[in-house]
Amino acid sequence: MDYLGYIIGIIVTFVIGFLALETRLIKMENTTETNTKKYFPESRTTR
């Protein structure tokens, strides 16, 4: 049962990294949205 803690650690690290990446993408989207509208007003950023 030694590998169970290892798997849980990997899952926790993956979830934390995913949440950090998601918040970073949202912040980048908010900052670059005005620039994107300036050059491409018809295009919308889709997830």
Short mmCIF file of N, CA and C in Angstrom, two decimals:
data_model
loop_
_atom_site.label_atom_id
_atom_site.label_comp_id
_atom_site.label_asym_id
_atom_site.label_seq_id
_atom_site.Cartn_x
_atom_site.Cartn_y
_atom_site.Cartn_z
N MET A 1 0.84 -1.21 0.00
CA MET A 1 0.00 0.00 0.00
C MET A 1 0.87 1.26 0.00
N ASP A 2 2.13 1.12 -0.40
CA ASP A 2 3.01 2.29 -0.38
C ASP A 2 2.75 3.19 -1.57
N TYR A 3 2.29 2.59 -2.67
CA TYR A 3 2.07 3.40 -3.87
C TYR A 3 0.80 4.23 -3.78
N LEU A 4 -0.07 3.96 -2.82
CA LEU A 4 -1.33 4.71 -2.73
C LEU A 4 -1.05 6.17 -2.38
N GLY A 5 -0.18 6.41 -1.42
CA GLY A 5 0.18 7.79 -1.08
C GLY A 5 0.86 8.50 -2.23
N TYR A 6 1.65 7.74 -3.01
CA TYR A 6 2.31 8.32 -4.16
C TYR A 6 1.30 8.78 -5.20
N ILE A 7 0.30 7.94 -5.46
CA ILE A 7 -0.74 8.30 -6.44
C ILE A 7 -1.54 9.49 -5.95
N ILE A 8 -1.88 9.51 -4.65
CA ILE A 8 -2.65 10.64 -4.11
C ILE A 8 -1.84 11.92 -4.24
N GLY A 9 -0.54 11.85 -3.98
CA GLY A 9 0.31 13.03 -4.12
C GLY A 9 0.33 13.54 -5.55
N ILE A 10 0.39 12.63 -6.52
CA ILE A 10 0.38 13.04 -7.92
C ILE A 10 -0.94 13.71 -8.27
N ILE A 11 -2.05 13.14 -7.79
CA ILE A 11 -3.36 13.71 -8.10
C ILE A 11 -3.48 15.10 -7.48
N VAL A 12 -3.05 15.26 -6.23
CA VAL A 12 -3.15 16.57 -5.57
C VAL A 12 -2.29 17.60 -6.30
N THR A 13 -1.08 17.19 -6.70
CA THR A 13 -0.21 18.12 -7.43
C THR A 13 -0.83 18.50 -8.76
N PHE A 14 -1.45 17.53 -9.44
CA PHE A 14 -2.07 17.82 -10.74
C PHE A 14 -3.24 18.79 -10.57
N VAL A 15 -4.06 18.56 -9.53
CA VAL A 15 -5.23 19.43 -9.32
C VAL A 15 -4.78 20.85 -9.00
N ILE A 16 -3.77 20.99 -8.12
CA ILE A 16 -3.30 22.33 -7.76
C ILE A 16 -2.70 23.02 -8.98
N GLY A 17 -1.93 22.29 -9.77
CA GLY A 17 -1.35 22.88 -10.97
C GLY A 17 -2.42 23.28 -11.97
N PHE A 18 -3.46 22.45 -12.09
CA PHE A 18 -4.54 22.78 -13.03
C PHE A 18 -5.28 24.03 -12.59
N LEU A 19 -5.55 24.15 -11.28
CA LEU A 19 -6.26 25.34 -10.79
C LEU A 19 -5.40 26.58 -10.98
N ALA A 20 -4.10 26.47 -10.73
CA ALA A 20 -3.22 27.62 -10.92
C ALA A 20 -3.18 28.02 -12.39
N LEU A 21 -3.13 27.03 -13.28
CA LEU A 21 -3.10 27.33 -14.70
C LEU A 21 -4.42 27.96 -15.14
N GLU A 22 -5.53 27.48 -14.59
CA GLU A 22 -6.83 28.02 -14.97
C GLU A 22 -6.94 29.48 -14.56
N THR A 23 -6.53 29.82 -13.33
CA THR A 23 -6.62 31.21 -12.90
C THR A 23 -5.67 32.08 -13.73
N ARG A 24 -4.50 31.53 -14.08
CA ARG A 24 -3.56 32.30 -14.89
C ARG A 24 -4.15 32.55 -16.28
N LEU A 25 -4.83 31.55 -16.86
CA LEU A 25 -5.44 31.74 -18.17
C LEU A 25 -6.56 32.76 -18.10
N ILE A 26 -7.32 32.75 -17.02
CA ILE A 26 -8.42 33.72 -16.89
C ILE A 26 -7.84 35.13 -16.79
N LYS A 27 -6.77 35.30 -16.02
CA LYS A 27 -6.16 36.62 -15.90
C LYS A 27 -5.60 37.08 -17.25
N MET A 28 -4.93 36.17 -17.97
CA MET A 28 -4.39 36.53 -19.28
C MET A 28 -5.53 36.86 -20.24
N GLU A 29 -6.64 36.12 -20.15
CA GLU A 29 -7.76 36.37 -21.04
C GLU A 29 -8.34 37.76 -20.79
N ASN A 30 -8.44 38.13 -19.52
CA ASN A 30 -9.00 39.44 -19.20
C ASN A 30 -8.09 40.57 -19.69
N THR A 31 -6.78 40.38 -19.60
CA THR A 31 -5.87 41.44 -20.02
C THR A 31 -5.75 41.52 -21.53
N THR A 32 -5.77 40.36 -22.20
CA THR A 32 -5.57 40.36 -23.65
C THR A 32 -6.88 40.51 -24.40
N GLU A 33 -8.00 40.50 -23.72
CA GLU A 33 -9.28 40.57 -24.44
C GLU A 33 -9.45 41.94 -25.11
N THR A 34 -9.03 43.01 -24.43
CA THR A 34 -9.17 44.34 -25.03
C THR A 34 -8.26 44.46 -26.25
N ASN A 35 -7.03 43.91 -26.16
CA ASN A 35 -6.13 43.97 -27.31
C ASN A 35 -6.68 43.15 -28.47
N THR A 36 -7.29 41.99 -28.15
CA THR A 36 -7.84 41.16 -29.22
C THR A 36 -9.02 41.86 -29.88
N LYS A 37 -9.85 42.53 -29.08
CA LYS A 37 -10.98 43.25 -29.66
C LYS A 37 -10.49 44.40 -30.54
N LYS A 38 -9.35 44.98 -30.16
CA LYS A 38 -8.83 46.11 -30.93
C LYS A 38 -8.48 45.68 -32.36
N TYR A 39 -7.83 44.49 -32.48
CA TYR A 39 -7.37 44.07 -33.80
C TYR A 39 -8.35 43.13 -34.49
N PHE A 40 -9.06 42.29 -33.69
CA PHE A 40 -10.03 41.34 -34.27
C PHE A 40 -11.36 41.51 -33.54
N PRO A 41 -12.15 42.50 -33.90
CA PRO A 41 -13.40 42.75 -33.16
C PRO A 41 -14.44 41.67 -33.38
N GLU A 42 -14.34 40.91 -34.48
CA GLU A 42 -15.37 39.92 -34.75
C GLU A 42 -15.08 38.58 -34.10
N SER A 43 -13.81 38.35 -33.73
CA SER A 43 -13.45 37.05 -33.17
C SER A 43 -13.69 37.04 -31.66
N ARG A 44 -14.13 35.89 -31.17
CA ARG A 44 -14.36 35.73 -29.73
C ARG A 44 -13.49 34.58 -29.23
N THR A 45 -12.94 34.74 -28.02
CA THR A 45 -12.12 33.68 -27.44
C THR A 45 -13.04 32.61 -26.87
N THR A 46 -12.90 31.38 -27.38
CA THR A 46 -13.74 30.28 -26.92
C THR A 46 -12.89 29.31 -26.12
N ARG A 47 -13.52 28.69 -25.13
CA ARG A 47 -12.80 27.72 -24.30
C ARG A 47 -12.86 26.35 -24.95
#
